[in-house]
Amino acid sequence: MPNIRLVTFAGETVTPIDDALVYQTAIADSGIIYGASVTQSDASTLHISAGYGIASGRFFEIYDSDIIVQLSSSGNLLGQLYVHMDLGSALSPIEILYETGSSLTPMRQDANVNVSNGVYEFQLATFSVSTSTIWACFSSRFSCSSSTCFIYC
């Protein structure tokens, strides 16, 4: 057996890992590349428009959808809406999640996500939530580096 393989050559198979490693190297950032704007559609609902993004070299599509956010039982809370990619999950390798709380969990961005079947997350939006409504919703744009996501409104 040879000690090297030319992946992109006639008769060879390019796997999703091969493809992701190329894109991860060529496109260092992760985030939304088209659409996927987040807006507030009513007191407890965030709307995400259709769009496309890249998460550590993995291309994905977001469908037009609504996320119902549970309002606070008392006081004001912080919130974040985010893309969660878990390559170790066969059932849900990518999904859109949200969390609320007095502080927010930092986004997990495994450096070797494509090799180790790890987790990579980045924000779509941040918001505040009270007992009656969502407020101060800011949609994130193409904005992540290998270690931190920044919000641009």
Short mmCIF file of C-alpha atoms in Angstrom, two decimals:
data_model
loop_
_atom_site.label_atom_id
_atom_site.label_comp_id
_atom_site.label_asym_id
_atom_site.label_seq_id
_atom_site.Cartn_x
_atom_site.Cartn_y
_atom_site.Cartn_z
CA MET A 1 0.00 0.00 0.00
CA PRO A 2 1.38 3.46 -0.91
CA ASN A 3 2.16 6.00 1.79
CA ILE A 4 0.36 8.88 0.01
CA ARG A 5 -2.85 9.33 -1.98
CA LEU A 6 -3.82 12.06 -4.44
CA VAL A 7 -7.41 12.73 -3.35
CA THR A 8 -8.54 14.87 -6.27
CA PHE A 9 -7.62 12.57 -9.12
CA ALA A 10 -9.58 10.48 -11.63
CA GLY A 11 -11.09 7.42 -9.96
CA GLU A 12 -10.59 8.69 -6.40
CA THR A 13 -13.41 9.45 -3.97
CA VAL A 14 -13.51 12.81 -2.25
CA THR A 15 -15.18 12.30 1.14
CA PRO A 16 -17.04 14.97 3.15
CA ILE A 17 -14.01 15.16 5.48
CA ASP A 18 -11.65 15.73 2.52
CA ASP A 19 -13.95 18.43 1.18
CA ALA A 20 -14.40 20.15 4.57
CA LEU A 21 -10.66 20.25 5.25
CA VAL A 22 -10.06 22.01 1.91
CA TYR A 23 -12.80 24.57 2.60
CA GLN A 24 -11.72 25.04 6.21
CA THR A 25 -8.22 25.90 4.98
CA ALA A 26 -9.39 28.10 2.09
CA ILE A 27 -12.12 29.91 4.06
CA ALA A 28 -10.80 30.57 7.56
CA ASP A 29 -14.01 32.19 8.84
CA SER A 30 -17.34 30.61 9.65
CA GLY A 31 -20.74 32.28 9.45
CA ILE A 32 -23.61 33.22 7.19
CA ILE A 33 -22.66 33.83 3.57
CA TYR A 34 -26.15 34.67 2.26
CA GLY A 35 -29.51 35.47 3.85
CA ALA A 36 -30.45 33.94 7.22
CA SER A 37 -31.42 37.28 8.73
CA VAL A 38 -32.94 37.09 12.19
CA THR A 39 -35.87 39.36 13.04
CA GLN A 40 -38.49 39.44 15.76
CA SER A 41 -41.90 38.41 14.41
CA ASP A 42 -43.93 38.73 17.64
CA ALA A 43 -43.46 38.99 21.41
CA SER A 44 -41.90 35.52 21.76
CA THR A 45 -40.88 34.50 18.24
CA LEU A 46 -37.68 35.03 16.26
CA HIS A 47 -37.89 34.58 12.49
CA ILE A 48 -34.94 33.31 10.44
CA SER A 49 -35.03 33.89 6.70
CA ALA A 50 -33.65 31.26 4.34
CA GLY A 51 -29.93 31.38 3.71
CA TYR A 52 -26.58 29.61 3.49
CA GLY A 53 -23.52 29.41 5.68
CA ILE A 54 -20.17 27.80 6.35
CA ALA A 55 -19.20 26.20 9.67
CA SER A 56 -15.52 25.28 9.78
CA GLY A 57 -15.51 24.27 6.12
CA ARG A 58 -18.97 22.60 6.18
CA PHE A 59 -21.52 24.21 3.85
CA PHE A 60 -25.12 24.30 5.13
CA GLU A 61 -28.56 25.65 4.18
CA ILE A 62 -30.99 27.33 6.58
CA TYR A 63 -34.71 27.13 5.88
CA ASP A 64 -37.13 29.97 6.48
CA SER A 65 -38.39 29.26 10.01
CA ASP A 66 -39.70 30.58 13.32
CA ILE A 67 -38.15 29.90 16.73
CA ILE A 68 -40.45 30.32 19.73
CA VAL A 69 -38.45 31.60 22.69
CA GLN A 70 -39.62 30.89 26.21
CA LEU A 71 -40.10 34.19 28.02
CA SER A 72 -38.53 34.85 31.42
CA SER A 73 -40.46 33.83 34.53
CA SER A 74 -39.10 36.94 36.30
CA GLY A 75 -36.76 39.75 35.32
CA ASN A 76 -34.70 40.20 32.19
CA LEU A 77 -32.41 37.57 30.66
CA LEU A 78 -29.80 37.51 27.91
CA GLY A 79 -30.33 35.23 24.92
CA GLN A 80 -28.52 33.88 21.91
CA LEU A 81 -29.66 32.05 18.79
CA TYR A 82 -26.92 29.91 17.29
CA VAL A 83 -25.86 27.24 14.82
CA HIS A 84 -24.77 24.05 16.59
CA MET A 85 -22.85 21.55 14.44
CA ASP A 86 -21.99 18.22 16.07
CA LEU A 87 -20.28 15.90 13.58
CA GLY A 88 -20.47 13.06 16.11
CA SER A 89 -24.28 13.08 15.93
CA ALA A 90 -25.74 10.96 13.14
CA LEU A 91 -29.31 12.11 13.95
CA SER A 92 -28.74 15.88 14.21
CA PRO A 93 -25.34 16.87 12.81
CA ILE A 94 -26.48 20.51 12.55
CA GLU A 95 -29.32 22.45 14.14
CA ILE A 96 -30.36 25.92 15.24
CA LEU A 97 -30.62 26.28 19.01
CA TYR A 98 -31.20 29.08 21.48
CA GLU A 99 -30.46 29.66 25.14
CA THR A 100 -31.43 32.28 27.68
CA GLY A 101 -29.93 33.07 31.06
CA SER A 102 -28.25 35.64 33.27
CA SER A 103 -25.06 34.83 31.33
CA LEU A 104 -24.53 33.04 28.03
CA THR A 105 -22.47 29.93 27.35
CA PRO A 106 -19.44 30.65 25.15
CA MET A 107 -19.64 29.16 21.67
CA ARG A 108 -17.78 25.86 21.40
CA GLN A 109 -15.40 25.73 18.45
CA ASP A 110 -13.32 22.56 18.39
CA ALA A 111 -10.13 23.29 16.44
CA ASN A 112 -10.11 19.83 14.80
CA VAL A 113 -13.88 19.55 14.35
CA ASN A 114 -13.57 17.94 10.89
CA VAL A 115 -11.06 15.30 11.96
CA SER A 116 -12.34 14.47 15.45
CA ASN A 117 -16.11 14.58 14.74
CA GLY A 118 -16.23 17.53 17.10
CA VAL A 119 -18.57 20.46 17.78
CA TYR A 120 -18.57 23.91 16.19
CA GLU A 121 -21.00 26.70 17.12
CA PHE A 122 -21.53 30.33 16.18
CA GLN A 123 -24.16 32.96 16.90
CA LEU A 124 -26.90 33.99 14.53
CA ALA A 125 -28.29 36.62 16.91
CA THR A 126 -28.27 37.89 20.46
CA PHE A 127 -31.32 39.25 22.26
CA SER A 128 -32.83 40.06 25.62
CA VAL A 129 -35.99 38.50 26.96
CA SER A 130 -38.39 39.70 29.66
CA THR A 131 -41.59 38.29 31.13
CA SER A 132 -43.57 39.76 28.23
CA THR A 133 -41.37 40.05 25.13
CA ILE A 134 -38.08 39.61 23.29
CA TRP A 135 -36.25 42.89 22.81
CA ALA A 136 -32.91 44.26 21.60
CA CYS A 137 -32.53 41.54 18.98
CA PHE A 138 -29.34 41.90 16.94
CA SER A 139 -28.67 39.68 13.96
CA SER A 140 -25.08 38.49 13.58
CA ARG A 141 -23.38 38.54 10.18
CA PHE A 142 -20.43 36.66 8.68
CA SER A 143 -18.25 37.15 11.68
CA CYS A 144 -16.45 34.20 13.24
CA SER A 145 -12.77 33.52 13.52
CA SER A 146 -11.27 30.28 14.73
CA SER A 147 -11.77 31.26 18.37
CA THR A 148 -14.37 34.01 18.74
CA CYS A 149 -17.59 35.19 17.10
CA PHE A 150 -18.22 38.92 16.91
CA ILE A 151 -21.60 40.48 16.31
CA TYR A 152 -21.99 43.07 13.59
CA CYS A 153 -25.40 44.74 13.36
#
